[in-house]
Amino acid sequence: MLRLAVSLGAAAMTLAAVTPVFGETSGQFEERTLSAALEQAFDNGLVTVIVPDVRLDVDMLRELYAARDFAPLWAAQDDFEADVDALLAVLENADDEGLRPFDYFSHELAGLMQDRTLSGRVATDLLLSQAVSRFASDVHRGRFEPRQLSRDFDFDRRPMALPDVVLEVARAGDPGQRLLDYAPDHAGYVEARDILAELRGVAEDGGWPTVTNHGTVRPGESSPMIPELRERLRATGELVDAELTPDADPLVYDDTLVAAVELYQENRGLAVDGVIGPQTYASLNVTVEERIDQVIATMERWRWMPADLGDRYLMVNIPDYELELFDGGNLVRRMDVIVGRADRQTPLFSSALTYLEFNPTWTVPTSIAVNDFLPRLLEDPTYLQQQNIRLYSDWSPGRVEVPSQFVDWHSVGNGIRSFMLRQDPGPGNSLGRVKFMMANNFSVYLHDTPARSLFYRATRSFSSGCVRLEDPMWLADFLLADTANWSAARREGILASGQTTRVNLVTPMPLHMAYITAWRDDTGVMQLREDVYGLDRMIAGVIADIRPERVEIALAN
C-alpha cells in the first residue's frame, strides 16, 4: 500500500493512506473506480495538519476535485503518461525559470509513475495537481507576498484561481507549454531568463577569474594584477584576443586594456573613467554565482509587476538610476534620475501620474524634519529662514505661522514632529520648478531639483526617497501634449508667475518603480548593476530559507 508523508522540517503532516478497496490490476482502472478512491481519500481526511504553515494547498485540492465529483484529472486520460511526461519535463527544468525542481515534487512524481496500483494512480493525480498549482503560482506571481519581505515593497500579488489554473493545464493540448505560459511575458523577464542560462553556462565552466587588488591603477601604469585583469575581461567578452598587441608589456595597463575596462564599467553602470579603483575591483570580483542570484531575484521581482504595464508607461529602474518612457512597446526617451539613499530607499510599487504641480511648495516630511533639520536648527535657529521654509504651529487647518528663530529647539527636540515645515516656491525649492504626482502609500513623487551637479555622478542615490529628474520640463511637455492649449510658452508663463499651479493629465500615465539588476541593452549586451539596496541579497536569502514540504514514498511489503 502506498503512503504519502509530507514533512516541513522536523514536524510532519500526513496524507491518509489511499486504500485500494476496489482491487488493483495492471494499472488500467475505470474512471468511476478512480473517482471512488479519490472521494474516499478526502472522506478519510486527506490531510492531518500538524504544522500551521504547510504549503500543501489542501483547500485548493478539495475545491478542484469536489467540483468534478472527484473524477480524476490526469490518471483516467488516454494520454496520461504523455501528459505527465510533458509536465515532468517542465517541473524538472524549473531552474530555467529561476525556480527549484525540488519544490515541485519532480523526483517523487517520476517515482510514482512506476507505481501501477490504484493507490499509486490516486496519489499521482493528487500530487501532480498540487505540483502544477504551485509551479503556476510561483512562476506567475512569485513565491511570497512582497509586502511580507519589506514595507518598501507595495505590490498586490496577482490573483489566481488555482483550481481553474490546474484545469486549464490539464485540458490543454500541450500541458507542459500551457504551464510555462504562466510565466511573465515582459521583455525584461525574458531577457533575465536568457541571462540566467548564459551565466549558468559560465558557472559550469568554472566561473570567471578573480583580480587581486593591488591598489588603484591608472592608464599607462604597471601592476602585477594586469595579467589577471586581462584574463578576467577575456572571460566576460570585453577583451578580444584579436585586439591585443603581440609585443605589449604584460604588466602595463595599455590602451587596449583601458578600452576593455571602460566597456566593462559601462556595462556595469560604473563611472566610465578607465581607472581601476575600489568600485571596479569590487565589481570584477563578484562571483558568477552571486550574479546568478541577482538574476533570479530580478525575475522574482518581475513577477510582482502588473501583467499589463500599459501601452504608454514610465519605468524608474532604481539600481540603474534611469527613467525610461515607453510608447507602444518602443523606448521613447531615457533620462538620468536621482533615487533614495540606502537608508532612505525609494520604494517599489506601480501607480500612475495624474497631475503636475508647477512652482510647488514642499511640505517637509516629519522624518526629514527630525533627522535633517533639527540638528541644523540646534546650531542655528535661523536655518529655516535661510532655506525659505515657513514654520507652522501644527498640521491642522487652523495652524498659524510661528517665528522659528524664537523657538527653543533644544527644548522641542523630537517634538518638531508636531510642527509643519513648508518651503515656499522659488529657485531654491527642494522640488525645483515642477513635481509629478501619483497615488502611493509613501508620499513619493517625481520632481525637478536645483541640485543639478549630482546628475554627473555615476552612482546617484542621494535623495530621501523621491525621484529627481534630469529633464523634468521635457517630461512635463510630453505628458501634457494632449492638454488643450498647452505649449512651452504657456508653461514658461506659469513658471514666471511664481504661483503654485496644478495641471491635470488628460490620461493618467502608468508609472512603475522597479529594481532591475540584470537585462540586455538595445544591442543585446548583458547589463548588470550593483545591488545598491541589498534587495538581491535579501531575496536570495529568503529563497534559500524556503523549506517546502517533501513527499516520501513508502510501499508496503
Short mmCIF file of N, CA, C and O in Angstrom, two decimals, residues 460-514:
data_model
loop_
_atom_site.label_atom_id
_atom_site.label_comp_id
_atom_site.label_asym_id
_atom_site.label_seq_id
_atom_site.Cartn_x
_atom_site.Cartn_y
_atom_site.Cartn_z
N ARG A 460 23.88 57.50 -8.23
CA ARG A 460 23.03 58.66 -7.93
C ARG A 460 21.95 58.29 -6.91
O ARG A 460 20.75 58.39 -7.19
N SER A 461 22.36 57.86 -5.74
CA SER A 461 21.41 57.60 -4.65
C SER A 461 21.65 58.64 -3.57
O SER A 461 22.44 58.43 -2.65
N PHE A 462 20.96 59.77 -3.70
CA PHE A 462 21.19 60.91 -2.81
C PHE A 462 19.92 61.45 -2.18
O PHE A 462 19.98 62.28 -1.28
N SER A 463 18.75 61.03 -2.66
CA SER A 463 17.51 61.65 -2.19
C SER A 463 17.00 60.97 -0.92
O SER A 463 17.58 59.99 -0.43
N SER A 464 15.89 61.48 -0.42
CA SER A 464 15.25 60.88 0.76
C SER A 464 14.11 59.95 0.36
O SER A 464 13.27 59.62 1.18
N GLY A 465 14.09 59.52 -0.89
CA GLY A 465 13.09 58.56 -1.36
C GLY A 465 12.40 58.97 -2.63
O GLY A 465 12.05 58.12 -3.45
N CYS A 466 12.17 60.28 -2.82
CA CYS A 466 11.57 60.74 -4.07
C CYS A 466 12.60 60.66 -5.20
O CYS A 466 13.79 60.48 -4.97
N VAL A 467 12.11 60.80 -6.43
CA VAL A 467 12.96 60.63 -7.61
C VAL A 467 13.13 61.97 -8.30
O VAL A 467 12.14 62.61 -8.71
N ARG A 468 14.37 62.43 -8.43
CA ARG A 468 14.68 63.69 -9.09
C ARG A 468 15.01 63.43 -10.56
O ARG A 468 15.73 62.48 -10.88
N LEU A 469 14.50 64.28 -11.44
CA LEU A 469 14.60 64.07 -12.87
C LEU A 469 15.65 64.96 -13.52
O LEU A 469 15.76 66.15 -13.18
N GLU A 470 16.36 64.39 -14.47
CA GLU A 470 17.36 65.14 -15.21
C GLU A 470 16.72 66.20 -16.10
O GLU A 470 17.22 67.32 -16.21
N ASP A 471 15.62 65.88 -16.76
CA ASP A 471 15.00 66.80 -17.73
C ASP A 471 13.49 66.87 -17.46
O ASP A 471 12.67 66.39 -18.25
N PRO A 472 13.09 67.47 -16.35
CA PRO A 472 11.67 67.45 -15.98
C PRO A 472 10.78 68.24 -16.92
O PRO A 472 9.62 67.89 -17.10
N MET A 473 11.29 69.32 -17.53
CA MET A 473 10.43 70.11 -18.40
C MET A 473 10.10 69.36 -19.69
O MET A 473 8.99 69.49 -20.23
N TRP A 474 11.04 68.58 -20.18
CA TRP A 474 10.73 67.75 -21.36
C TRP A 474 9.62 66.77 -21.01
O TRP A 474 8.66 66.60 -21.78
N LEU A 475 9.73 66.13 -19.85
CA LEU A 475 8.71 65.16 -19.46
C LEU A 475 7.36 65.86 -19.23
O LEU A 475 6.31 65.33 -19.62
N ALA A 476 7.37 67.04 -18.65
CA ALA A 476 6.13 67.77 -18.43
C ALA A 476 5.45 68.06 -19.76
O ALA A 476 4.23 67.84 -19.92
N ASP A 477 6.20 68.53 -20.74
CA ASP A 477 5.61 68.85 -22.04
C ASP A 477 5.10 67.59 -22.73
O ASP A 477 4.05 67.61 -23.40
N PHE A 478 5.81 66.48 -22.59
CA PHE A 478 5.37 65.23 -23.20
C PHE A 478 4.04 64.78 -22.59
O PHE A 478 3.10 64.41 -23.30
N LEU A 479 3.96 64.82 -21.27
CA LEU A 479 2.75 64.35 -20.60
C LEU A 479 1.55 65.25 -20.85
O LEU A 479 0.40 64.78 -20.85
N LEU A 480 1.80 66.53 -21.07
CA LEU A 480 0.71 67.49 -21.25
C LEU A 480 0.45 67.82 -22.72
O LEU A 480 -0.30 68.75 -23.03
N ALA A 481 1.04 67.05 -23.62
CA ALA A 481 0.92 67.35 -25.06
C ALA A 481 -0.52 67.34 -25.54
O ALA A 481 -0.88 68.07 -26.46
N ASP A 482 -1.38 66.49 -24.91
CA ASP A 482 -2.78 66.43 -25.35
C ASP A 482 -3.69 67.30 -24.49
O ASP A 482 -4.92 67.21 -24.58
N THR A 483 -3.09 68.16 -23.66
CA THR A 483 -3.87 69.11 -22.87
C THR A 483 -4.19 70.33 -23.73
O THR A 483 -3.32 70.85 -24.43
N ALA A 484 -5.42 70.79 -23.70
CA ALA A 484 -5.86 71.90 -24.55
C ALA A 484 -4.98 73.13 -24.33
O ALA A 484 -4.73 73.53 -23.20
N ASN A 485 -4.50 73.70 -25.42
CA ASN A 485 -3.73 74.95 -25.43
C ASN A 485 -2.40 74.84 -24.67
O ASN A 485 -1.85 75.87 -24.26
N TRP A 486 -1.90 73.62 -24.53
CA TRP A 486 -0.61 73.51 -23.85
C TRP A 486 0.52 73.84 -24.82
O TRP A 486 0.50 73.45 -25.98
N SER A 487 1.50 74.58 -24.34
CA SER A 487 2.66 74.92 -25.16
C SER A 487 3.81 75.27 -24.23
O SER A 487 3.62 75.50 -23.03
N ALA A 488 5.00 75.33 -24.79
CA ALA A 488 6.16 75.72 -24.00
C ALA A 488 5.98 77.14 -23.47
O ALA A 488 6.39 77.45 -22.34
N ALA A 489 5.36 78.01 -24.28
CA ALA A 489 5.13 79.39 -23.85
C ALA A 489 4.18 79.44 -22.65
O ALA A 489 4.41 80.22 -21.70
N ARG A 490 3.15 78.61 -22.68
CA ARG A 490 2.22 78.59 -21.54
C ARG A 490 2.94 78.09 -20.29
O ARG A 490 2.75 78.63 -19.19
N ARG A 491 3.74 77.07 -20.48
CA ARG A 491 4.50 76.55 -19.33
C ARG A 491 5.38 77.62 -18.73
O ARG A 491 5.43 77.82 -17.51
N GLU A 492 6.11 78.35 -19.58
CA GLU A 492 7.02 79.37 -19.09
C GLU A 492 6.27 80.50 -18.40
O GLU A 492 6.75 81.09 -17.43
N GLY A 493 5.06 80.79 -18.89
CA GLY A 493 4.25 81.82 -18.25
C GLY A 493 3.84 81.40 -16.84
O GLY A 493 3.87 82.22 -15.90
N ILE A 494 3.47 80.13 -16.69
CA ILE A 494 3.10 79.63 -15.36
C ILE A 494 4.30 79.69 -14.42
O ILE A 494 4.20 80.14 -13.26
N LEU A 495 5.46 79.26 -14.91
CA LEU A 495 6.66 79.27 -14.08
C LEU A 495 7.03 80.71 -13.67
O LEU A 495 7.41 80.96 -12.52
N ALA A 496 6.90 81.64 -14.62
CA ALA A 496 7.27 83.03 -14.34
C ALA A 496 6.34 83.67 -13.31
O ALA A 496 6.75 84.58 -12.58
N SER A 497 5.13 83.18 -13.22
CA SER A 497 4.17 83.77 -12.27
C SER A 497 4.57 83.50 -10.82
O SER A 497 4.18 84.25 -9.92
N GLY A 498 5.29 82.43 -10.60
CA GLY A 498 5.68 82.07 -9.24
C GLY A 498 4.55 81.48 -8.42
O GLY A 498 4.75 81.15 -7.24
N GLN A 499 3.37 81.34 -9.02
CA GLN A 499 2.22 80.81 -8.31
C GLN A 499 2.14 79.29 -8.46
O GLN A 499 2.35 78.75 -9.55
N THR A 500 1.84 78.63 -7.37
CA THR A 500 1.67 77.18 -7.42
C THR A 500 0.46 76.86 -8.29
O THR A 500 -0.65 77.35 -8.03
N THR A 501 0.67 76.06 -9.35
CA THR A 501 -0.38 75.80 -10.34
C THR A 501 -0.46 74.31 -10.62
O THR A 501 0.54 73.68 -10.98
N ARG A 502 -1.64 73.77 -10.47
CA ARG A 502 -1.86 72.34 -10.75
C ARG A 502 -2.43 72.18 -12.16
O ARG A 502 -3.36 72.89 -12.56
N VAL A 503 -1.87 71.20 -12.90
CA VAL A 503 -2.38 70.87 -14.24
C VAL A 503 -2.63 69.37 -14.28
O VAL A 503 -1.69 68.57 -14.12
N ASN A 504 -3.88 68.97 -14.47
CA ASN A 504 -4.23 67.55 -14.51
C ASN A 504 -3.88 66.93 -15.85
O ASN A 504 -3.97 67.60 -16.90
N LEU A 505 -3.51 65.68 -15.82
CA LEU A 505 -3.27 64.95 -17.06
C LEU A 505 -4.60 64.51 -17.65
O LEU A 505 -5.48 64.04 -16.91
N VAL A 506 -4.75 64.62 -18.94
CA VAL A 506 -5.96 64.14 -19.61
C VAL A 506 -6.09 62.64 -19.42
O VAL A 506 -7.16 62.10 -19.13
N THR A 507 -4.97 61.94 -19.56
CA THR A 507 -4.93 60.49 -19.38
C THR A 507 -3.82 60.16 -18.39
O THR A 507 -2.66 60.53 -18.63
N PRO A 508 -4.13 59.49 -17.29
CA PRO A 508 -3.06 59.11 -16.35
C PRO A 508 -1.98 58.29 -17.03
O PRO A 508 -2.26 57.50 -17.94
N MET A 509 -0.76 58.49 -16.60
CA MET A 509 0.39 57.78 -17.18
C MET A 509 0.88 56.72 -16.19
O MET A 509 1.35 57.05 -15.11
N PRO A 510 0.76 55.42 -16.53
CA PRO A 510 1.27 54.39 -15.63
C PRO A 510 2.76 54.60 -15.33
O PRO A 510 3.54 54.99 -16.20
N LEU A 511 3.11 54.36 -14.08
CA LEU A 511 4.49 54.54 -13.62
C LEU A 511 4.86 53.34 -12.75
O LEU A 511 4.10 52.97 -11.84
N HIS A 512 6.01 52.77 -13.01
CA HIS A 512 6.47 51.60 -12.27
C HIS A 512 7.84 51.88 -11.66
O HIS A 512 8.79 52.22 -12.37
N MET A 513 7.90 51.78 -10.34
CA MET A 513 9.17 51.88 -9.62
C MET A 513 9.74 50.48 -9.51
O MET A 513 9.19 49.63 -8.78
N ALA A 514 10.82 50.21 -10.21
CA ALA A 514 11.34 48.85 -10.34
C ALA A 514 12.78 48.76 -9.84
O ALA A 514 13.47 49.78 -9.70
#
